[in-house]
Short mmCIF file of C-alpha atoms in Angstrom, two decimals:
data_model
loop_
_atom_site.label_atom_id
_atom_site.label_comp_id
_atom_site.label_asym_id
_atom_site.label_seq_id
_atom_site.Cartn_x
_atom_site.Cartn_y
_atom_site.Cartn_z
CA MET S 848 -18.04 47.32 -76.05
CA ALA S 849 -21.74 47.52 -75.29
CA LYS S 850 -22.49 48.59 -78.88
CA LYS S 851 -20.61 45.63 -80.35
CA GLN S 852 -22.53 43.20 -78.15
CA ARG S 853 -25.83 44.74 -79.25
CA GLU S 854 -24.85 44.45 -82.88
CA LYS S 855 -24.04 40.76 -82.45
CA LYS S 856 -27.42 40.16 -80.88
CA LYS S 857 -29.23 42.04 -83.65
CA ARG S 858 -27.51 40.07 -86.42
CA SER S 859 -30.09 37.73 -87.93
CA LYS S 860 -29.10 34.21 -88.96
CA PRO S 861 -29.36 33.41 -92.68
CA LEU S 862 -32.66 31.98 -93.79
CA LEU S 863 -32.40 28.37 -94.90
CA GLU S 864 -35.14 28.58 -97.49
CA ASP S 865 -33.22 31.02 -99.65
CA THR S 866 -30.14 28.84 -99.98
CA ALA S 867 -31.83 25.44 -100.05
CA ALA S 868 -33.74 26.28 -103.18
CA THR S 869 -30.61 26.93 -105.21
CA SER S 870 -28.02 24.30 -104.14
CA ASP S 871 -27.23 21.69 -101.54
CA SER S 872 -24.33 23.66 -100.02
CA GLY S 873 -26.60 25.84 -97.89
CA LEU S 874 -28.53 22.79 -96.73
CA ALA S 875 -25.27 21.08 -95.77
CA ARG S 876 -24.15 24.16 -93.79
CA ALA S 877 -27.48 24.27 -91.98
CA LEU S 878 -27.38 20.54 -91.10
CA GLY S 879 -23.83 20.77 -89.77
CA SER S 880 -24.41 23.95 -87.76
CA THR S 881 -23.74 24.13 -84.03
CA ASP S 882 -27.07 25.89 -83.48
CA ARG S 883 -29.94 23.54 -82.73
CA ASP S 884 -32.62 25.68 -84.42
CA THR S 885 -30.76 25.84 -87.73
CA ARG S 886 -30.17 22.08 -87.63
CA GLU S 887 -33.86 21.56 -87.05
CA LYS S 888 -34.73 23.74 -90.03
CA GLY S 889 -32.26 21.82 -92.16
CA LEU S 890 -33.90 18.52 -91.18
CA LEU S 891 -37.33 19.88 -92.11
CA VAL S 892 -36.07 20.93 -95.58
CA LEU S 893 -34.12 17.67 -96.13
CA THR S 894 -37.12 15.54 -97.11
CA GLN S 895 -38.39 18.25 -99.47
CA TRP S 896 -35.00 18.54 -101.13
CA LEU S 897 -34.66 14.76 -101.61
CA ASN S 898 -38.15 14.44 -103.09
CA SER S 899 -37.59 17.43 -105.39
CA HIS S 900 -34.26 16.05 -106.68
CA PRO S 901 -34.95 12.46 -107.83
CA ASP S 902 -32.02 12.61 -110.25
CA ALA S 903 -29.49 13.64 -107.58
CA SER S 904 -26.13 11.92 -107.97
CA GLN S 905 -24.53 9.83 -105.27
CA ASN S 906 -21.76 12.41 -104.73
CA GLU S 907 -24.32 15.14 -103.90
CA ILE S 908 -26.05 12.92 -101.34
CA ILE S 909 -22.67 11.87 -99.89
CA ARG S 910 -21.99 15.61 -99.27
CA LEU S 911 -25.33 15.86 -97.49
CA TRP S 912 -24.45 12.81 -95.40
CA LYS S 913 -21.21 14.47 -94.34
CA ALA S 914 -23.36 17.25 -92.86
CA LEU S 915 -25.83 14.71 -91.38
CA TYR S 916 -22.92 12.93 -89.73
CA TYR S 917 -21.99 16.12 -87.85
CA CYS S 918 -25.65 16.86 -87.19
CA PHE S 919 -25.83 13.55 -85.32
CA TRP S 920 -22.44 14.33 -83.72
CA HIS S 921 -23.84 17.49 -82.06
CA SER S 922 -26.86 15.70 -80.54
CA ASP S 923 -25.93 14.95 -76.94
CA LEU S 924 -29.02 13.82 -75.00
CA VAL S 925 -30.13 10.20 -75.38
CA SER S 926 -33.71 11.16 -76.19
CA VAL S 927 -32.52 13.59 -78.89
CA GLN S 928 -30.19 10.94 -80.35
CA THR S 929 -32.88 8.24 -80.60
CA ALA S 930 -35.40 10.67 -82.12
CA LEU S 931 -32.90 11.87 -84.71
CA ALA S 932 -31.84 8.28 -85.55
CA ASP S 933 -35.50 7.32 -86.09
CA ARG S 934 -36.03 10.34 -88.37
CA LEU S 935 -32.95 9.68 -90.49
CA SER S 936 -33.55 5.93 -90.84
CA GLY S 937 -37.27 6.38 -91.49
CA LEU S 938 -36.52 8.20 -94.74
CA VAL S 939 -35.46 4.86 -96.28
CA CYS S 940 -39.09 3.68 -96.20
CA THR S 941 -40.73 6.99 -97.19
CA LEU S 942 -38.59 8.08 -100.15
CA SER S 943 -38.97 6.77 -103.70
CA PRO S 944 -37.14 3.47 -104.37
CA THR S 945 -34.30 4.99 -106.45
CA VAL S 946 -33.64 7.89 -104.06
CA ALA S 947 -33.93 5.60 -101.02
CA PHE S 948 -31.29 3.26 -102.43
CA VAL S 949 -28.86 6.13 -103.15
CA TYR S 950 -29.57 7.62 -99.72
CA PHE S 951 -28.89 4.24 -98.01
CA SER S 952 -25.69 3.53 -99.97
CA ALA S 953 -24.38 7.06 -99.21
CA PHE S 954 -25.00 6.41 -95.51
CA VAL S 955 -22.98 3.16 -95.62
CA VAL S 956 -20.09 4.80 -97.49
CA THR S 957 -20.02 7.72 -95.03
CA MET S 958 -20.05 5.47 -91.96
CA LYS S 959 -17.23 3.35 -93.33
CA ARG S 960 -15.15 6.45 -94.02
CA GLU S 961 -15.81 8.14 -90.67
CA TRP S 962 -15.83 5.05 -88.40
CA PRO S 963 -12.10 5.16 -87.44
CA GLY S 964 -12.49 8.79 -86.27
CA ILE S 965 -15.33 8.14 -83.79
CA ASP S 966 -14.17 8.41 -80.18
CA GLN S 967 -15.22 6.12 -77.36
CA HIS S 968 -17.73 8.63 -75.95
CA ARG S 969 -19.77 8.77 -79.19
CA MET S 970 -19.35 5.20 -80.42
CA ASP S 971 -22.55 3.94 -78.77
CA LYS S 972 -24.85 6.39 -80.53
CA TYR S 973 -23.35 5.68 -83.96
CA MET S 974 -23.74 1.94 -83.35
CA MET S 975 -27.40 2.65 -82.54
CA LEU S 976 -27.70 4.62 -85.81
CA VAL S 977 -26.32 1.67 -87.82
CA ARG S 978 -28.74 -0.71 -86.11
CA LYS S 979 -31.67 1.61 -86.89
CA PHE S 980 -30.71 1.79 -90.58
CA TYR S 981 -30.39 -2.00 -90.82
CA ALA S 982 -33.83 -2.42 -89.24
CA ALA S 983 -35.24 0.19 -91.64
CA SER S 984 -33.88 -1.76 -94.62
CA LEU S 985 -35.65 -4.89 -93.33
CA GLU S 986 -38.88 -2.93 -92.99
CA LEU S 987 -38.49 -1.82 -96.60
CA PHE S 988 -38.08 -5.47 -97.63
CA ASP S 989 -41.26 -6.35 -95.75
CA GLN S 990 -43.16 -3.53 -97.49
CA SER S 991 -42.03 -4.90 -100.86
CA HIS S 992 -43.23 -8.41 -99.83
CA TRP S 993 -39.62 -9.59 -99.59
CA ASN S 994 -38.68 -8.96 -103.18
CA VAL S 995 -35.47 -10.92 -103.77
CA ASP S 996 -34.05 -8.49 -106.37
CA LEU S 997 -34.47 -5.53 -104.02
CA ILE S 998 -32.83 -7.44 -101.16
CA ARG S 999 -29.87 -8.40 -103.34
CA SER S 1000 -29.31 -4.78 -104.38
CA TYR S 1001 -29.10 -3.68 -100.72
CA SER S 1002 -26.97 -6.70 -99.77
CA THR S 1003 -24.40 -5.79 -102.41
CA VAL S 1004 -23.92 -2.44 -100.65
CA TRP S 1005 -22.97 -4.20 -97.40
CA LYS S 1006 -20.91 -6.79 -99.24
CA ASP S 1007 -18.83 -4.45 -101.43
CA THR S 1008 -18.29 -1.52 -99.06
CA VAL S 1009 -18.26 -3.08 -95.57
CA VAL S 1010 -17.78 -6.86 -95.39
CA LEU S 1011 -15.29 -7.32 -98.24
CA LEU S 1012 -13.00 -4.48 -97.20
CA PRO S 1013 -9.79 -3.52 -99.05
CA TYR S 1014 -7.15 -5.91 -97.79
CA ALA S 1015 -4.39 -3.27 -97.50
CA ASN S 1016 -5.64 -1.02 -94.69
CA ASP S 1017 -8.93 -2.53 -93.40
CA LEU S 1018 -10.30 0.92 -92.52
CA GLY S 1019 -13.77 0.73 -91.00
CA VAL S 1020 -13.52 -2.94 -90.11
CA GLY S 1021 -15.24 -2.17 -86.80
CA LEU S 1022 -18.39 -1.35 -88.77
CA ALA S 1023 -18.32 -4.86 -90.24
CA TYR S 1024 -17.98 -6.35 -86.75
CA HIS S 1025 -21.02 -4.40 -85.58
CA VAL S 1026 -23.15 -5.34 -88.58
CA CYS S 1027 -22.40 -9.04 -87.94
CA SER S 1028 -23.74 -8.71 -84.39
CA VAL S 1029 -26.95 -7.01 -85.59
CA VAL S 1030 -28.24 -9.37 -88.32
CA VAL S 1031 -29.85 -12.25 -86.43
CA SER S 1032 -31.43 -10.18 -83.66
CA GLU S 1033 -33.03 -7.74 -86.11
CA LEU S 1034 -34.40 -10.59 -88.23
CA GLU S 1035 -36.00 -12.08 -85.11
CA LYS S 1036 -37.63 -8.73 -84.28
CA MET S 1037 -39.11 -8.53 -87.78
CA VAL S 1038 -40.58 -12.03 -87.46
CA GLU S 1039 -42.03 -11.20 -84.05
CA ALA S 1040 -43.64 -8.11 -85.61
CA GLY S 1041 -45.43 -10.36 -88.15
CA ALA S 1042 -43.05 -10.59 -91.13
CA ARG S 1043 -42.92 -13.87 -93.08
CA PRO S 1044 -39.77 -13.96 -95.27
CA SER S 1045 -39.17 -16.79 -97.71
CA HIS S 1046 -36.05 -18.97 -97.90
CA ASP S 1047 -34.73 -17.10 -100.95
CA ALA S 1048 -35.18 -13.77 -99.19
CA LEU S 1049 -33.28 -14.97 -96.11
CA ARG S 1050 -30.56 -16.37 -98.34
CA ALA S 1051 -30.23 -12.95 -100.03
CA VAL S 1052 -30.00 -11.24 -96.62
CA LEU S 1053 -27.20 -13.62 -95.55
CA ASP S 1054 -25.35 -13.34 -98.87
CA PRO S 1055 -22.76 -10.72 -97.71
CA PHE S 1056 -21.74 -12.89 -94.75
CA ILE S 1057 -21.52 -16.09 -96.79
CA GLU S 1058 -19.38 -14.24 -99.29
CA GLY S 1059 -17.28 -12.86 -96.45
CA LEU S 1060 -16.57 -16.39 -95.15
CA ARG S 1061 -15.58 -17.44 -98.65
CA ALA S 1062 -13.33 -14.54 -99.71
CA SER S 1063 -12.33 -12.35 -96.76
CA GLU S 1064 -8.66 -12.35 -95.72
CA ASN S 1065 -9.20 -10.75 -92.31
CA LYS S 1066 -8.94 -13.56 -89.73
CA VAL S 1067 -10.72 -11.58 -87.00
CA LEU S 1068 -13.60 -10.78 -89.35
CA LEU S 1069 -13.89 -14.47 -90.31
CA LYS S 1070 -14.17 -15.44 -86.67
CA LYS S 1071 -16.71 -12.68 -86.05
CA ILE S 1072 -18.91 -13.75 -88.97
CA TYR S 1073 -18.83 -17.37 -87.79
CA SER S 1074 -19.57 -16.65 -84.11
CA ASP S 1075 -22.12 -13.82 -84.48
CA VAL S 1076 -24.03 -14.99 -87.57
CA PHE S 1077 -23.81 -18.74 -88.21
CA ALA S 1078 -23.34 -19.94 -84.63
CA GLU S 1079 -26.38 -17.88 -83.64
CA ILE S 1080 -28.34 -19.36 -86.55
CA ALA S 1081 -27.42 -22.87 -85.34
CA GLN S 1082 -28.77 -22.05 -81.86
CA ARG S 1083 -32.06 -20.81 -83.35
CA VAL S 1084 -32.34 -23.92 -85.50
CA GLU S 1085 -31.85 -26.21 -82.49
CA SER S 1086 -34.55 -24.38 -80.53
CA ASN S 1087 -36.77 -24.26 -83.67
CA ALA S 1088 -37.04 -20.47 -83.45
CA GLU S 1089 -38.14 -18.43 -86.44
CA PRO S 1090 -37.09 -17.26 -89.01
CA PHE S 1091 -34.70 -20.25 -89.04
CA GLY S 1092 -37.33 -22.88 -88.27
CA SER S 1093 -39.95 -23.65 -90.90
CA MET S 1094 -39.28 -20.50 -92.98
CA CYS S 1095 -35.69 -21.35 -93.91
CA ASP S 1096 -34.40 -24.48 -95.63
CA VAL S 1097 -31.49 -25.05 -93.26
CA GLN S 1098 -30.31 -28.25 -94.95
CA SER S 1099 -29.71 -26.50 -98.28
CA LEU S 1100 -27.88 -23.67 -96.47
CA ALA S 1101 -25.52 -26.17 -94.82
CA GLN S 1102 -24.90 -27.92 -98.14
CA GLU S 1103 -24.11 -24.61 -99.84
CA LEU S 1104 -21.57 -23.72 -97.15
CA PHE S 1105 -19.96 -27.15 -97.51
CA SER S 1106 -19.77 -26.88 -101.31
CA LEU S 1107 -18.14 -23.45 -101.06
CA GLY S 1108 -15.59 -24.85 -98.63
CA SER S 1109 -14.78 -27.80 -100.88
CA HIS S 1110 -14.02 -25.56 -103.89
CA LYS S 1111 -10.45 -25.58 -105.14
CA LYS S 1112 -9.95 -21.81 -105.07
CA THR S 1113 -11.01 -21.29 -101.45
CA LYS S 1114 -8.15 -20.73 -99.02
CA SER S 1115 -7.44 -22.96 -96.06
CA LYS S 1116 -8.60 -20.50 -93.38
CA ASN S 1117 -11.83 -19.74 -95.23
CA ARG S 1118 -12.40 -23.46 -95.81
CA GLU S 1119 -12.03 -24.14 -92.09
CA TYR S 1120 -14.72 -21.63 -91.11
CA LEU S 1121 -17.07 -22.71 -93.91
CA TYR S 1122 -16.87 -26.34 -92.76
CA LEU S 1123 -17.41 -25.30 -89.13
CA ALA S 1124 -20.52 -23.30 -90.04
CA SER S 1125 -22.01 -26.12 -92.13
CA SER S 1126 -21.37 -28.77 -89.45
CA ASP S 1127 -22.90 -26.60 -86.71
CA VAL S 1128 -26.05 -26.00 -88.73
CA GLU S 1129 -26.42 -29.72 -89.61
CA GLN S 1130 -25.96 -30.87 -86.02
CA ALA S 1131 -28.46 -28.29 -84.80
CA LEU S 1132 -30.97 -29.57 -87.35
CA LYS S 1133 -30.50 -33.18 -86.12
CA HIS S 1134 -31.04 -32.15 -82.49
CA ALA S 1135 -34.18 -30.23 -83.46
CA LYS S 1136 -35.61 -33.32 -85.22
CA LYS S 1137 -34.92 -35.51 -82.18
CA LYS S 1138 -36.69 -33.03 -79.92
CA THR S 1139 -39.78 -33.00 -82.16
CA VAL S 1140 -39.93 -36.83 -82.12
CA VAL S 1141 -39.71 -36.90 -78.31
CA LYS S 1142 -42.45 -34.29 -78.00
CA LYS S 1143 -44.76 -36.27 -80.30
CA SER S 1144 -44.20 -39.49 -78.31
CA LYS S 1145 -44.97 -37.68 -75.05
CA LYS S 1146 -48.19 -36.29 -76.49
CA LYS S 1147 -49.28 -39.78 -77.63
CA ALA S 1148 -48.55 -41.23 -74.19
CA ALA S 1149 -50.54 -38.45 -72.51
CA LYS S 1150 -53.51 -39.11 -74.83
CA LYS S 1151 -53.43 -42.86 -74.01
CA GLU S 1152 -53.43 -42.10 -70.29
CA ASP S 1153 -56.44 -39.83 -70.71
CA GLU S 1154 -58.33 -42.57 -72.59
CA ILE S 1155 -58.05 -45.16 -69.73
CA PRO S 1156 -61.57 -45.73 -68.20
CA VAL S 1157 -62.21 -44.93 -64.55
CA ARG S 1158 -63.64 -48.43 -63.83
CA ILE S 1159 -60.26 -50.15 -64.18
CA VAL S 1160 -58.59 -47.61 -61.92
CA GLN S 1161 -61.16 -48.28 -59.21
CA GLU S 1162 -60.84 -52.08 -59.43
CA ALA S 1163 -57.06 -52.13 -59.23
CA PRO S 1164 -56.73 -51.57 -55.43
CA GLU S 1165 -59.29 -54.36 -54.65
CA GLU S 1166 -57.19 -56.88 -56.63
CA GLU S 1167 -54.08 -55.82 -54.76
CA GLU S 1168 -55.80 -56.33 -51.38
CA GLU S 1169 -56.84 -59.88 -52.37
CA GLU S 1170 -53.27 -60.73 -53.42
CA GLU S 1171 -51.90 -59.45 -50.09
CA GLU S 1172 -54.39 -61.59 -48.12
CA ASP S 1173 -53.36 -64.73 -50.07
CA GLN S 1174 -49.69 -64.07 -49.33
CA VAL S 1175 -50.37 -63.66 -45.59
CA GLU S 1176 -52.30 -66.98 -45.47
CA LYS S 1177 -49.42 -68.78 -47.23
CA THR S 1178 -46.83 -67.45 -44.78
CA ILE S 1179 -49.00 -68.50 -41.79
CA ALA S 1180 -49.36 -72.03 -43.20
CA GLU S 1181 -45.65 -72.39 -44.00
CA ALA S 1182 -44.38 -71.07 -40.64
CA PRO S 1183 -44.75 -74.36 -38.59
CA LYS S 1184 -43.22 -76.38 -41.43
CA SER S 1185 -40.09 -74.22 -41.46
CA GLN S 1186 -39.76 -74.54 -37.67
CA GLU S 1187 -40.05 -78.35 -37.88
CA ASN S 1188 -37.32 -78.49 -40.53
CA LYS S 1189 -35.02 -76.41 -38.34
CA ASN S 1190 -35.56 -78.68 -35.34
CA LYS S 1191 -34.82 -81.77 -37.47
CA LYS S 1192 -31.52 -80.28 -38.66
CA LYS S 1193 -30.46 -79.49 -35.07
CA LYS S 1194 -31.20 -83.07 -33.96
CA LYS S 1195 -29.13 -84.50 -36.82
CA LYS S 1196 -26.16 -82.32 -35.87
CA LYS S 1197 -26.34 -83.44 -32.22
CA ALA S 1198 -26.51 -87.12 -33.22
CA LYS S 1199 -23.39 -86.77 -35.38
CA SER S 1200 -21.42 -85.09 -32.61
CA ASN S 1201 -22.43 -87.77 -30.06
CA THR S 1202 -21.42 -90.65 -32.37
CA GLY S 1203 -17.91 -89.19 -32.81
CA SER S 1204 -17.11 -89.10 -29.03
CA GLU S 1205 -14.86 -91.69 -27.17
CA PRO S 1206 -15.23 -93.13 -23.57
CA ALA S 1207 -12.96 -91.24 -21.15
CA SER S 1208 -13.80 -92.72 -17.63
CA GLY S 1209 -16.18 -89.88 -16.70
CA SER S 1210 -13.51 -87.18 -17.04
CA HIS S 1211 -13.95 -83.74 -18.69
CA GLU S 1212 -11.37 -82.48 -21.15
CA ASN S 1213 -11.49 -78.88 -22.39
CA GLY S 1214 -15.09 -78.52 -21.27
CA ILE S 1215 -16.35 -81.43 -23.48
CA ASP S 1216 -18.09 -84.44 -21.86
CA ALA S 1217 -16.74 -87.80 -23.00
CA THR S 1218 -19.47 -90.47 -23.03
CA PRO S 1219 -18.95 -94.12 -24.15
CA HIS S 1220 -20.29 -94.91 -27.61
CA HIS S 1221 -19.41 -98.04 -29.64
CA ILE S 1222 -20.24 -98.82 -33.22
CA ASP S 1223 -19.50 -102.43 -34.29
CA ASP S 1224 -17.05 -102.84 -31.33
CA GLU S 1225 -14.52 -100.38 -32.89
CA PRO S 1226 -13.24 -97.50 -30.70
CA SER S 1227 -13.74 -94.06 -32.27
CA GLN S 1228 -11.12 -91.30 -31.94
CA LYS S 1229 -11.88 -88.16 -29.98
CA ILE S 1230 -12.46 -84.96 -32.06
CA ARG S 1231 -11.10 -81.72 -30.67
CA ARG S 1232 -12.67 -78.55 -32.02
CA LYS S 1233 -10.89 -75.24 -31.81
CA SER S 1234 -12.90 -71.99 -31.63
CA VAL S 1235 -11.22 -69.47 -33.97
CA ARG S 1236 -12.19 -65.85 -34.40
CA PHE S 1237 -11.31 -64.02 -37.58
CA SER S 1238 -11.01 -60.22 -37.72
CA LEU S 1239 -9.40 -58.04 -40.35
CA LYS S 1240 -7.95 -55.70 -37.72
CA LYS S 1241 -5.70 -58.43 -36.29
CA ASN S 1242 -5.05 -60.34 -39.53
CA LEU S 1243 -3.38 -58.02 -42.01
CA VAL S 1244 -1.33 -58.87 -45.07
CA ARG S 1245 2.03 -57.21 -45.65
CA ARG S 1246 2.31 -55.52 -49.03
CA ILE S 1247 5.29 -54.00 -50.79
CA GLY S 1248 5.45 -50.22 -50.57
CA GLN S 1249 3.30 -49.91 -47.43
CA PRO S 1250 4.69 -48.69 -44.06
CA PRO S 1251 5.30 -51.43 -41.46
CA PHE S 1252 2.50 -52.41 -39.14
CA PRO S 1253 2.75 -51.90 -35.34
CA GLU S 1254 4.53 -54.56 -33.29
CA ASN S 1255 1.43 -55.95 -31.58
CA VAL S 1256 -0.09 -56.94 -34.95
CA ARG S 1257 0.95 -60.12 -36.66
CA THR S 1258 1.03 -60.27 -40.46
CA PRO S 1259 0.53 -63.77 -41.95
CA PRO S 1260 2.43 -64.67 -45.12
CA THR S 1261 -0.68 -65.24 -47.28
CA SER S 1262 -3.84 -63.25 -47.99
CA LYS S 1263 -5.96 -66.11 -46.56
CA PRO S 1264 -4.62 -66.75 -43.04
CA LYS S 1265 -5.41 -70.05 -41.31
CA GLY S 1266 -6.30 -70.68 -37.71
CA SER S 1267 -2.71 -71.17 -36.57
CA ALA S 1268 -1.70 -67.79 -37.98
CA LEU S 1269 -4.24 -66.01 -35.82
CA LYS S 1270 -2.42 -66.68 -32.57
CA GLN S 1271 -0.50 -63.75 -31.17
CA MET S 1272 3.22 -64.26 -30.64
CA PRO S 1273 5.53 -62.53 -28.20
CA LEU S 1274 7.14 -59.34 -29.46
CA ALA S 1275 10.68 -60.76 -29.48
CA SER S 1276 9.79 -63.64 -31.78
CA GLN S 1277 7.84 -61.26 -34.04
CA ASN S 1278 10.86 -58.98 -34.43
CA ARG S 1279 13.11 -61.98 -35.20
CA LYS S 1280 10.77 -63.18 -37.91
CA ARG S 1281 10.58 -59.74 -39.46
CA MET S 1282 14.34 -59.42 -39.52
CA LEU S 1283 14.65 -62.85 -41.10
CA THR S 1284 12.12 -62.10 -43.81
CA PHE S 1285 13.82 -58.78 -44.53
CA SER S 1286 17.27 -60.39 -44.81
CA ASP S 1287 15.87 -63.13 -47.07
CA ALA S 1288 14.31 -60.51 -49.30
CA VAL S 1289 17.64 -58.67 -49.52
CA ASP S 1290 19.66 -61.83 -50.20
CA GLU S 1291 17.32 -63.06 -52.92
CA PRO S 1292 18.85 -62.57 -56.35
CA SER S 1293 17.03 -60.38 -58.79
CA SER S 1294 15.33 -61.75 -61.87
CA LEU S 1295 18.05 -60.40 -64.22
CA GLU S 1296 20.82 -62.12 -62.23
CA ALA S 1297 18.93 -65.41 -62.27
CA LYS S 1298 18.46 -65.19 -66.03
CA THR S 1299 22.15 -64.48 -66.60
CA LYS S 1300 23.12 -67.51 -64.45
CA LYS S 1301 20.80 -69.77 -66.43
CA LYS S 1302 22.26 -68.54 -69.73
CA LYS S 1303 25.80 -69.19 -68.48
CA LYS S 1304 24.90 -72.75 -67.48
CA LYS S 1305 23.32 -73.38 -70.89
CA ASP S 1306 26.41 -72.02 -72.66
CA VAL S 1307 28.70 -74.30 -70.60
CA LYS S 1308 26.57 -77.34 -71.45
CA LYS S 1309 26.64 -76.49 -75.17
CA LYS S 1310 30.42 -76.14 -75.12
CA LYS S 1311 30.79 -79.55 -73.41
CA LYS S 1312 28.57 -81.17 -76.02
CA LYS S 1313 30.62 -79.66 -78.83
CA MET S 1314 33.85 -80.91 -77.25
CA MET S 1315 32.42 -84.41 -76.90
CA MET S 1316 31.28 -84.41 -80.50
CA SER S 1317 34.66 -83.22 -81.77
CA GLU S 1318 36.55 -85.88 -79.74
CA SER S 1319 34.28 -88.62 -81.01
#
């Protein structure tokens, strides 16, 4: 047993250089190995092999990507995963344009094929890998000064293999969902890094998602494209955030979405989402214009306030003090006049009350002195004044549907009670009145009965008239 273990230890692993020079099979075995050192050697030889085979077919590179998929599968630590993702995605920018395009398209095809087999424990790192490759493609566009033809060639890869999936099985549709959530955020990062894409370039980047809204039959994917791409664009337009501020012609984008929705061949579900996207973008553009107008008006007002001279500001409080002094003098001068007018009114009221009194032989009735006064030898009648107090607590109105009031409270028949209704009555008489009103309300005929009686009377009168006419 000891000899066998020694032999296993002495066995040397196959050298990668010998096999990599002849074919890609040895390179694929090295990249998919469980040993970390052999995988590292395979990654070092990968760039050399790709540069030395510019005429490599897509099938050969797809075989390599099968091995790279398992190479990324075996990386467990987060630091190792991020470093490997950066190395694999960075090749898109370093390789020649033709090889980089084949390499990128093989990656997309492999991820679509293998996406349903990724478990929940490894899904996060593959989502990170897809994000890194999408960001690397945007960096390549920036290096080419946002060449529209190059962008369209890469957009067709996403459109044909991911977004417009085969309608029978929809395998790898989760990859399309993830790509939709990546687009806007990665474009923002590129603009923050200093990129300046044109409107045509942005339109070419968004082409797979516009085409997906127009032609896709997957309802969940339609909703995802609308919510994660075009709704996010509308939010950026409203806040005037780049690249959807001055760089993109948002009005033409909204019109294009509307024209695609109004086409005869578009289906009803696709038309609905196209109209929603166009309306959201247009409304966001209107709100952004209103905000800019308000900001300009505020700036103008602030400039005018800054231009006001200091002399006027200093003179303003002195003028206010002079106005206050004038008002005080006026009130002091008008005070005795107002008192005199009040005294005159009181005297007039007393004179009127004295003229209305009648002689009563020095007697006092109800606390009012009766003094003799004669005008043209005609006796004047005595006026008795009743002091009435009105309070809502003791004068309540009975309404239909309310509970009855307590017995010590009297309810007058109208909403405006008079003085006589304010007197309290004994409880017995109150109860009698309530019973009477209740019985009257019960005995009153309803409106329908009254109408029927009137109709009967009219019919009887008509019959009598007819009889009289016939006899005559």
